[in-house]
Amino acid sequence: MRVLLATDGSASADCARDLIATLTWPRETVVRVVIAVEAHLELLPPFAVLPGNIVDELDAELVRHAEATLDAAERVIRGAGLEVERLILQERAADAILDQAR
């Protein structure tokens, strides 16, 4: 069986992660944990002007948050004896999650 867990590191997403870890799954179930990171320019209003290094720092912080979120999810799910795949998706969250579900 394949399970998709989309997370953003929120308390609600952590509850879903913990629920997956407590349920009984068929042998060889794989849990794919995904987090979407949108490009910084899509998150800012069109009139925003920021120095280049700030933009780079924002992007790096988004990726650090995504990695930490995936690390936590992987730790919990592997701790329950399940196999984990992890992905950082660099696109709009709704589109990325639907694509992964397909």
PDB file of C-alpha atoms in Angstrom:
ATOM      1  CA  MET A   1       0.000   0.000   0.000  1.00  0.00           C
ATOM      2  CA  ARG A   2       1.075   3.575  -0.637  1.00  0.00           C
ATOM      3  CA  VAL A   3       0.141   6.457   1.674  1.00  0.00           C
ATOM      4  CA  LEU A   4       0.584  10.149   0.896  1.00  0.00           C
ATOM      5  CA  LEU A   5       1.146  12.567   3.758  1.00  0.00           C
ATOM      6  CA  ALA A   6       1.318  16.215   2.758  1.00  0.00           C
ATOM      7  CA  THR A   7       2.667  18.349   5.557  1.00  0.00           C
ATOM      8  CA  ASP A   8       3.485  21.949   6.268  1.00  0.00           C
ATOM      9  CA  GLY A   9       4.857  21.461   9.781  1.00  0.00           C
ATOM     10  CA  SER A  10       1.696  22.745  11.436  1.00  0.00           C
ATOM     11  CA  ALA A  11       0.104  21.173  14.512  1.00  0.00           C
ATOM     12  CA  SER A  12      -2.714  19.784  12.333  1.00  0.00           C
ATOM     13  CA  ALA A  13      -0.238  18.176   9.943  1.00  0.00           C
ATOM     14  CA  ASP A  14       1.637  16.711  12.926  1.00  0.00           C
ATOM     15  CA  CYS A  15      -1.630  15.151  14.142  1.00  0.00           C
ATOM     16  CA  ALA A  16      -2.083  13.508  10.719  1.00  0.00           C
ATOM     17  CA  ARG A  17       1.536  12.272  10.844  1.00  0.00           C
ATOM     18  CA  ASP A  18       1.013  10.828  14.327  1.00  0.00           C
ATOM     19  CA  LEU A  19      -2.223   9.150  13.256  1.00  0.00           C
ATOM     20  CA  ILE A  20      -0.476   7.455  10.349  1.00  0.00           C
ATOM     21  CA  ALA A  21       2.159   6.179  12.771  1.00  0.00           C
ATOM     22  CA  THR A  22      -0.451   4.650  15.098  1.00  0.00           C
ATOM     23  CA  LEU A  23      -2.602   2.859  12.514  1.00  0.00           C
ATOM     24  CA  THR A  24      -2.003  -0.724  11.453  1.00  0.00           C
ATOM     25  CA  TRP A  25      -0.894  -0.916   7.827  1.00  0.00           C
ATOM     26  CA  PRO A  26      -0.299  -3.879   5.510  1.00  0.00           C
ATOM     27  CA  ARG A  27       3.262  -5.135   5.247  1.00  0.00           C
ATOM     28  CA  GLU A  28       5.484  -3.177   2.903  1.00  0.00           C
ATOM     29  CA  THR A  29       3.380  -0.022   3.144  1.00  0.00           C
ATOM     30  CA  VAL A  30       5.302   3.025   1.952  1.00  0.00           C
ATOM     31  CA  VAL A  31       4.475   6.489   3.266  1.00  0.00           C
ATOM     32  CA  ARG A  32       5.437   9.317   0.938  1.00  0.00           C
ATOM     33  CA  VAL A  33       5.837  12.522   2.942  1.00  0.00           C
ATOM     34  CA  VAL A  34       5.770  15.701   0.878  1.00  0.00           C
ATOM     35  CA  ILE A  35       6.101  19.375   1.636  1.00  0.00           C
ATOM     36  CA  ALA A  36       5.616  22.122  -0.931  1.00  0.00           C
ATOM     37  CA  VAL A  37       7.882  25.152  -0.986  1.00  0.00           C
ATOM     38  CA  GLU A  38       6.658  27.946  -3.203  1.00  0.00           C
ATOM     39  CA  ALA A  39       9.148  30.235  -4.880  1.00  0.00           C
ATOM     40  CA  HIS A  40       9.706  33.419  -2.894  1.00  0.00           C
ATOM     41  CA  LEU A  41       8.435  35.611  -5.712  1.00  0.00           C
ATOM     42  CA  GLU A  42       5.043  33.903  -5.602  1.00  0.00           C
ATOM     43  CA  LEU A  43       4.731  34.646  -1.893  1.00  0.00           C
ATOM     44  CA  LEU A  44       5.449  38.373  -2.167  1.00  0.00           C
ATOM     45  CA  PRO A  45       3.143  41.089  -3.445  1.00  0.00           C
ATOM     46  CA  PRO A  46       4.022  42.196  -6.993  1.00  0.00           C
ATOM     47  CA  PHE A  47       5.203  45.626  -5.796  1.00  0.00           C
ATOM     48  CA  ALA A  48       7.609  44.251  -3.146  1.00  0.00           C
ATOM     49  CA  VAL A  49      11.247  45.178  -3.639  1.00  0.00           C
ATOM     50  CA  LEU A  50      13.809  43.333  -1.548  1.00  0.00           C
ATOM     51  CA  PRO A  51      17.608  43.168  -1.760  1.00  0.00           C
ATOM     52  CA  GLY A  52      18.852  40.014  -3.510  1.00  0.00           C
ATOM     53  CA  ASN A  53      20.529  38.573  -0.404  1.00  0.00           C
ATOM     54  CA  ILE A  54      17.268  38.811   1.560  1.00  0.00           C
ATOM     55  CA  VAL A  55      15.479  36.833  -1.139  1.00  0.00           C
ATOM     56  CA  ASP A  56      18.211  34.174  -1.058  1.00  0.00           C
ATOM     57  CA  GLU A  57      17.983  34.013   2.741  1.00  0.00           C
ATOM     58  CA  LEU A  58      14.199  33.612   2.567  1.00  0.00           C
ATOM     59  CA  ASP A  59      14.555  30.760   0.073  1.00  0.00           C
ATOM     60  CA  ALA A  60      17.196  29.071   2.237  1.00  0.00           C
ATOM     61  CA  GLU A  61      14.993  29.392   5.330  1.00  0.00           C
ATOM     62  CA  LEU A  62      12.039  27.829   3.493  1.00  0.00           C
ATOM     63  CA  VAL A  63      14.198  24.868   2.503  1.00  0.00           C
ATOM     64  CA  ARG A  64      15.577  24.518   6.070  1.00  0.00           C
ATOM     65  CA  HIS A  65      12.018  24.485   7.430  1.00  0.00           C
ATOM     66  CA  ALA A  66      10.999  21.892   4.832  1.00  0.00           C
ATOM     67  CA  GLU A  67      13.967  19.632   5.675  1.00  0.00           C
ATOM     68  CA  ALA A  68      13.312  19.888   9.423  1.00  0.00           C
ATOM     69  CA  THR A  69       9.633  19.089   8.884  1.00  0.00           C
ATOM     70  CA  LEU A  70      10.498  16.055   6.759  1.00  0.00           C
ATOM     71  CA  ASP A  71      13.094  14.915   9.315  1.00  0.00           C
ATOM     72  CA  ALA A  72      10.483  14.986  12.094  1.00  0.00           C
ATOM     73  CA  ALA A  73       7.901  13.142   9.995  1.00  0.00           C
ATOM     74  CA  GLU A  74      10.419  10.525   8.909  1.00  0.00           C
ATOM     75  CA  ARG A  75      11.529   9.925  12.502  1.00  0.00           C
ATOM     76  CA  VAL A  76       7.948   9.343  13.709  1.00  0.00           C
ATOM     77  CA  ILE A  77       6.838   7.198  10.775  1.00  0.00           C
ATOM     78  CA  ARG A  78      10.009   5.080  10.636  1.00  0.00           C
ATOM     79  CA  GLY A  79       9.686   4.660  14.386  1.00  0.00           C
ATOM     80  CA  ALA A  80       6.366   2.944  13.683  1.00  0.00           C
ATOM     81  CA  GLY A  81       8.139   0.489  11.381  1.00  0.00           C
ATOM     82  CA  LEU A  82       6.993   1.995   8.095  1.00  0.00           C
ATOM     83  CA  GLU A  83       9.071   2.772   5.034  1.00  0.00           C
ATOM     84  CA  VAL A  84       9.301   6.483   4.198  1.00  0.00           C
ATOM     85  CA  GLU A  85       9.885   8.386   0.985  1.00  0.00           C
ATOM     86  CA  ARG A  86      10.338  12.140   1.323  1.00  0.00           C
ATOM     87  CA  LEU A  87      10.081  14.931  -1.197  1.00  0.00           C
ATOM     88  CA  ILE A  88      10.343  18.694  -1.244  1.00  0.00           C
ATOM     89  CA  LEU A  89       8.120  19.950  -4.034  1.00  0.00           C
ATOM     90  CA  GLN A  90       8.904  23.378  -5.410  1.00  0.00           C
ATOM     91  CA  GLU A  91       5.540  24.502  -6.662  1.00  0.00           C
ATOM     92  CA  ARG A  92       2.135  25.664  -5.448  1.00  0.00           C
ATOM     93  CA  ALA A  93       1.069  23.328  -2.624  1.00  0.00           C
ATOM     94  CA  ALA A  94      -2.390  22.466  -3.954  1.00  0.00           C
ATOM     95  CA  ASP A  95      -1.038  21.547  -7.400  1.00  0.00           C
ATOM     96  CA  ALA A  96       1.904  19.605  -5.980  1.00  0.00           C
ATOM     97  CA  ILE A  97      -0.248  17.539  -3.633  1.00  0.00           C
ATOM     98  CA  LEU A  98      -2.760  16.683  -6.351  1.00  0.00           C
ATOM     99  CA  ASP A  99       0.035  15.658  -8.712  1.00  0.00           C
ATOM    100  CA  GLN A 100       1.513  13.389  -6.031  1.00  0.00           C
ATOM    101  CA  ALA A 101      -1.880  11.856  -5.268  1.00  0.00           C
ATOM    102  CA  ARG A 102      -2.322  10.941  -8.926  1.00  0.00           C
TER     103      ARG A 102
END
